[in-house]
Short mmCIF file of C-alpha atoms in Angstrom, two decimals:
data_model
loop_
_atom_site.label_atom_id
_atom_site.label_comp_id
_atom_site.label_asym_id
_atom_site.label_seq_id
_atom_site.Cartn_x
_atom_site.Cartn_y
_atom_site.Cartn_z
CA MET A 1 -91.61 78.16 225.42
CA LYS A 2 -93.11 76.37 228.55
CA HIS A 3 -90.73 73.71 228.53
CA LEU A 4 -87.82 76.27 228.60
CA ILE A 5 -89.38 77.88 231.46
CA ILE A 6 -89.65 74.65 233.33
CA ILE A 7 -85.97 73.64 232.56
CA PHE A 8 -84.73 77.20 233.81
CA LEU A 9 -86.65 76.76 237.01
CA PHE A 10 -85.54 73.43 237.72
CA THR A 11 -81.91 74.42 236.81
CA PHE A 12 -82.10 77.55 239.21
CA VAL A 13 -83.71 75.68 242.11
CA SER A 14 -81.18 72.83 241.70
CA LYS A 15 -78.36 75.31 242.03
CA ILE A 16 -79.96 76.71 245.26
CA THR A 17 -80.50 73.62 246.69
CA LEU A 18 -77.25 71.97 245.99
CA ALA A 19 -75.16 74.92 246.54
CA CYS A 20 -73.77 74.07 249.99
CA GLN A 21 -72.94 70.24 248.76
CA CYS A 22 -69.30 69.38 249.02
CA PRO A 23 -67.73 66.38 247.47
CA LEU A 24 -67.53 63.31 250.04
CA SER A 25 -63.92 62.71 251.10
CA SER A 26 -62.30 59.89 253.18
CA LEU A 27 -59.74 60.28 255.79
CA ASN A 28 -56.34 59.35 254.13
CA GLU A 29 -52.98 60.72 253.33
CA LYS A 30 -53.99 62.30 250.18
CA GLU A 31 -56.67 64.10 251.77
CA ILE A 32 -54.59 65.35 254.54
CA ALA A 33 -51.93 66.33 251.97
CA LYS A 34 -54.38 69.19 250.81
CA TYR A 35 -53.93 71.16 253.99
CA GLU A 36 -51.08 73.03 255.41
CA ILE A 37 -52.70 73.50 259.00
CA ILE A 38 -54.46 70.80 260.87
CA PHE A 39 -55.17 71.29 264.63
CA LYS A 40 -57.84 70.74 267.58
CA GLY A 41 -58.82 73.76 269.32
CA SER A 42 -61.54 75.43 270.93
CA ILE A 43 -62.83 79.03 269.85
CA LYS A 44 -61.71 81.53 272.30
CA SER A 45 -63.39 84.67 270.46
CA ILE A 46 -65.15 85.59 267.42
CA LYS A 47 -65.18 88.98 265.33
CA LEU A 48 -67.73 89.47 262.75
CA ASN A 49 -66.87 91.76 259.88
CA LYS A 50 -68.91 90.57 257.06
CA VAL A 51 -66.41 89.04 254.37
CA ASN A 52 -63.31 89.66 256.93
CA SER A 53 -64.65 87.74 259.83
CA GLU A 54 -62.17 86.06 262.05
CA ALA A 55 -62.16 83.68 264.91
CA ILE A 56 -59.43 83.33 267.37
CA PHE A 57 -58.77 79.66 268.17
CA THR A 58 -56.76 78.28 271.41
CA ILE A 59 -55.03 75.27 270.11
CA SER A 60 -54.82 72.18 272.31
CA GLU A 61 -53.40 69.76 269.79
CA LEU A 62 -51.33 70.60 266.82
CA TYR A 63 -51.09 67.79 263.91
CA LYS A 64 -49.65 69.83 261.10
CA GLY A 65 -48.35 73.39 260.35
CA VAL A 66 -46.38 76.02 262.25
CA ILE A 67 -48.73 78.00 264.46
CA ALA A 68 -48.90 79.77 268.06
CA GLN A 69 -51.22 78.80 270.96
CA ASP A 70 -53.64 81.41 270.05
CA PHE A 71 -54.28 81.27 266.27
CA LYS A 72 -56.67 83.50 263.81
CA VAL A 73 -58.78 81.77 261.37
CA LEU A 74 -60.55 84.07 258.67
CA PHE A 75 -64.07 83.29 257.20
CA ASN A 76 -66.83 84.86 255.32
CA ASP A 77 -69.79 85.41 257.40
CA GLU A 78 -71.76 86.47 254.49
CA ASP A 79 -71.23 83.33 252.83
CA PRO A 80 -74.62 81.10 252.75
CA CYS A 81 -72.41 78.19 252.98
CA LYS A 82 -70.45 79.10 256.03
CA LEU A 83 -69.50 76.90 258.99
CA GLN A 84 -71.50 78.10 262.01
CA LEU A 85 -68.85 79.13 264.66
CA ARG A 86 -69.62 79.66 268.23
CA VAL A 87 -67.21 80.64 271.20
CA GLY A 88 -66.41 77.72 273.25
CA GLU A 89 -66.83 74.85 270.79
CA GLU A 90 -64.13 72.52 270.12
CA TRP A 91 -63.02 71.87 266.66
CA ILE A 92 -60.84 69.99 264.38
CA ILE A 93 -59.79 72.55 261.84
CA TYR A 94 -58.33 71.74 258.29
CA ALA A 95 -56.92 75.05 256.66
CA ASN A 96 -54.30 76.62 254.55
CA TYR A 97 -52.32 79.72 255.31
CA TYR A 98 -53.74 82.95 254.29
CA GLN A 99 -50.91 85.00 255.85
CA ILE A 100 -48.06 83.88 258.12
CA ASP A 101 -50.09 84.16 261.32
CA ASN A 102 -53.64 83.15 260.21
CA ALA A 103 -55.65 80.90 257.83
CA LYS A 104 -58.76 80.94 255.79
CA LEU A 105 -61.44 78.42 256.55
CA ASP A 106 -63.03 76.74 253.57
CA TYR A 107 -66.53 75.29 253.97
CA CYS A 108 -65.74 72.22 252.07
CA SER A 109 -62.60 71.48 254.14
CA ARG A 110 -62.81 68.49 256.63
CA SER A 111 -63.17 70.83 259.59
CA ARG A 112 -65.70 69.69 262.08
CA TYR A 113 -66.69 70.40 265.62
CA TYR A 114 -67.43 68.05 268.57
CA ILE A 115 -71.03 67.02 268.96
CA LYS A 116 -71.31 65.28 272.21
CA ASN A 117 -74.36 63.17 271.34
CA ILE A 118 -72.99 60.68 268.53
CA LYS A 119 -76.34 60.10 267.22
CA GLU A 120 -76.56 63.80 266.31
CA ASP A 121 -73.02 63.99 264.81
CA PHE A 122 -73.84 64.65 261.07
CA PHE A 123 -70.15 64.90 260.29
CA THR A 124 -69.81 61.07 261.08
CA GLU A 125 -72.41 60.38 258.41
CA THR A 126 -70.73 62.66 255.93
CA THR A 127 -67.16 61.76 256.57
CA GLY A 128 -67.55 58.05 257.73
CA VAL A 129 -65.50 58.62 260.86
CA SER A 130 -66.46 59.83 264.18
CA TYR A 131 -64.78 62.79 266.08
CA ASP A 132 -62.93 60.45 268.39
CA GLU A 133 -61.72 58.17 265.46
CA GLU A 134 -60.71 61.27 263.46
CA LEU A 135 -58.45 62.56 266.45
CA ARG A 136 -56.91 58.93 266.97
CA TYR A 137 -56.02 58.93 263.10
CA LEU A 138 -54.50 62.30 263.30
CA GLN A 139 -52.48 61.50 266.49
CA SER A 140 -51.40 58.42 265.11
CA ASN A 141 -50.55 59.31 261.53
CA LEU A 142 -49.39 62.79 262.08
CA GLY A 143 -48.44 62.99 265.85
CA LEU A 144 -48.37 66.10 267.92
CA HIS A 145 -46.31 69.04 267.13
CA LYS A 146 -44.91 71.84 269.12
CA LEU A 147 -46.64 75.23 269.21
CA LEU A 148 -44.61 78.26 268.41
CA LYS A 149 -43.73 80.50 271.37
CA GLU A 150 -46.08 83.61 271.32
CA ASN A 151 -44.56 86.46 269.39
CA PRO A 152 -45.28 89.83 271.14
CA ASN A 153 -44.33 91.72 268.27
CA LYS A 154 -46.88 90.83 265.71
CA ILE A 155 -45.82 93.69 263.35
CA GLU A 156 -42.55 92.15 262.26
CA ASN A 157 -44.62 89.44 260.44
CA ARG A 158 -46.32 92.11 258.24
CA ASN A 159 -45.48 94.36 255.60
CA ILE A 160 -45.13 97.76 256.62
CA ILE A 161 -46.77 100.34 254.16
CA PRO A 162 -44.50 103.58 254.04
CA ASN A 163 -45.66 106.83 254.78
CA SER A 164 -46.48 109.66 252.05
CA ASN A 165 -42.65 110.91 252.18
CA GLN A 166 -41.12 107.48 252.02
CA LEU A 167 -43.38 106.64 249.16
CA ILE A 168 -42.42 109.84 247.19
CA ILE A 169 -38.69 108.97 247.80
CA TYR A 170 -39.08 105.26 246.75
CA LEU A 171 -40.72 106.37 243.65
CA LEU A 172 -38.16 109.01 242.64
CA GLY A 173 -35.41 106.67 243.55
CA SER A 174 -37.12 103.96 240.99
CA ILE A 175 -37.37 106.33 238.36
CA LEU A 176 -33.92 107.59 238.67
CA GLY A 177 -33.01 103.78 238.60
CA VAL A 178 -34.78 103.24 235.40
CA VAL A 179 -33.42 106.16 233.90
CA PHE A 180 -29.86 105.30 234.79
CA PHE A 181 -30.42 101.75 233.56
CA TYR A 182 -31.81 103.05 230.28
CA ILE A 183 -28.65 105.53 229.65
CA LEU A 184 -26.37 102.83 230.59
CA ILE A 185 -27.86 100.24 228.19
CA ASN A 186 -27.80 102.91 225.28
CA LYS A 187 -24.30 103.57 225.80
CA LEU A 188 -23.46 99.93 225.69
CA PHE A 189 -25.47 99.48 222.31
CA LYS A 190 -23.79 102.51 220.84
CA LYS A 191 -20.34 101.19 221.81
CA TYR A 192 -20.59 97.78 220.19
CA SER A 193 -22.77 99.08 217.12
#
């Protein structure tokens, strides 16, 4: 019994201590292919809202993807393994689209921020390349892409939820369509039977 308790405690403690460990990855074409959006930008603003927190980035260089100058990146602020984002920081972001005009930030992506003191840059230790080397790699292998013009009407990019009257009309129309289809199929089966 004593051994089972020790094994349980060891397993529990190791899961807690290793929870924020990500697999090491090298900077290559295969790694870059995992992401739909890659850019360098600085954080313009942050809005904390627990699981649905968001950071607005002002893009200075776009390497991959189709995005506007100001781009929203969503993240979970309650995640113990979250990336620490601060207004004004410069980042290289690797992300995938969440919706057409925003992306979801993953803790285990290659995303990293610029640290002035090279000796303190822990990203260099884990990724194997410095911030400047990573920028040069992205610029030479992916090139710089043009940003989209800002769309003043963001509503056209979203699904519009019908009001209650429209919803009732859609439901009644759908039910009538199903009934009409059912009657039509029954007539066809009786005709050929």
